[in-house]
Steps between C-alpha positions, in 0.01 A plus 500: 500500500598524138751278329738625242548298181765549239422536132160502340308259719758224461543286810844436638606143527496392864822399670367144548480459121863604458610269780305213343664564163851513643437190711359310204790589272761412763335168590460401134867577437602300808290206383670502161846513657432284806262238358511484120876507454567225759216289356642528150846424638367188673326380185811569293718312748261203502498500120881513489553225758267264314699565181194629316274203570269709716238656275458868586199664331682819408226630271226452759712660769578800280135553405387471862767746614409755234127474577536518877747787485279694258207450737719617790614802300138579414408493868793729578374744234156485665671568833664807349166622363302431819370805682394317815743342744299180551468438126872564454582241768269242344659541157854500647431173682354352182820599314714330764288183488515487119876545507543235769279251317695552179832464679408171667326349196824373334548261794154353456527480122830316522368268773190411296715436195738283702217290642371434150850414384555260793170326427632432150835371631367252758357253241827519305702415814264212585532363147880535516513311833276230353732459201813480716353246745327306226148531642 
């Protein structure tokens, strides 16, 4: 049985590769809308309710977001270029993981910064209590 190919020996992209690409793009977009935006809203609300005393590492968060989203975009490009379904799925999953990691990172960065800030505040509060009580 002979198979018919289109063009000059160029292989058609399998349906699994297209499905992987569409799934990867949709999931990455859902992560941005469903995870990143609420996380940034939560951090902004926490910053506002503490009247600016909570240190939010905006520069670190921005750099991490740009890097993780560029990695995710790179994996989506590799998904688009993949000619095998399995490879397309692997790169699509990698894009989703990179996007998810970048979207959740602002929570961790702010938490680490807050812990450091609290460690600096505790001795100040202890000293203040000592001065007020006279000990």
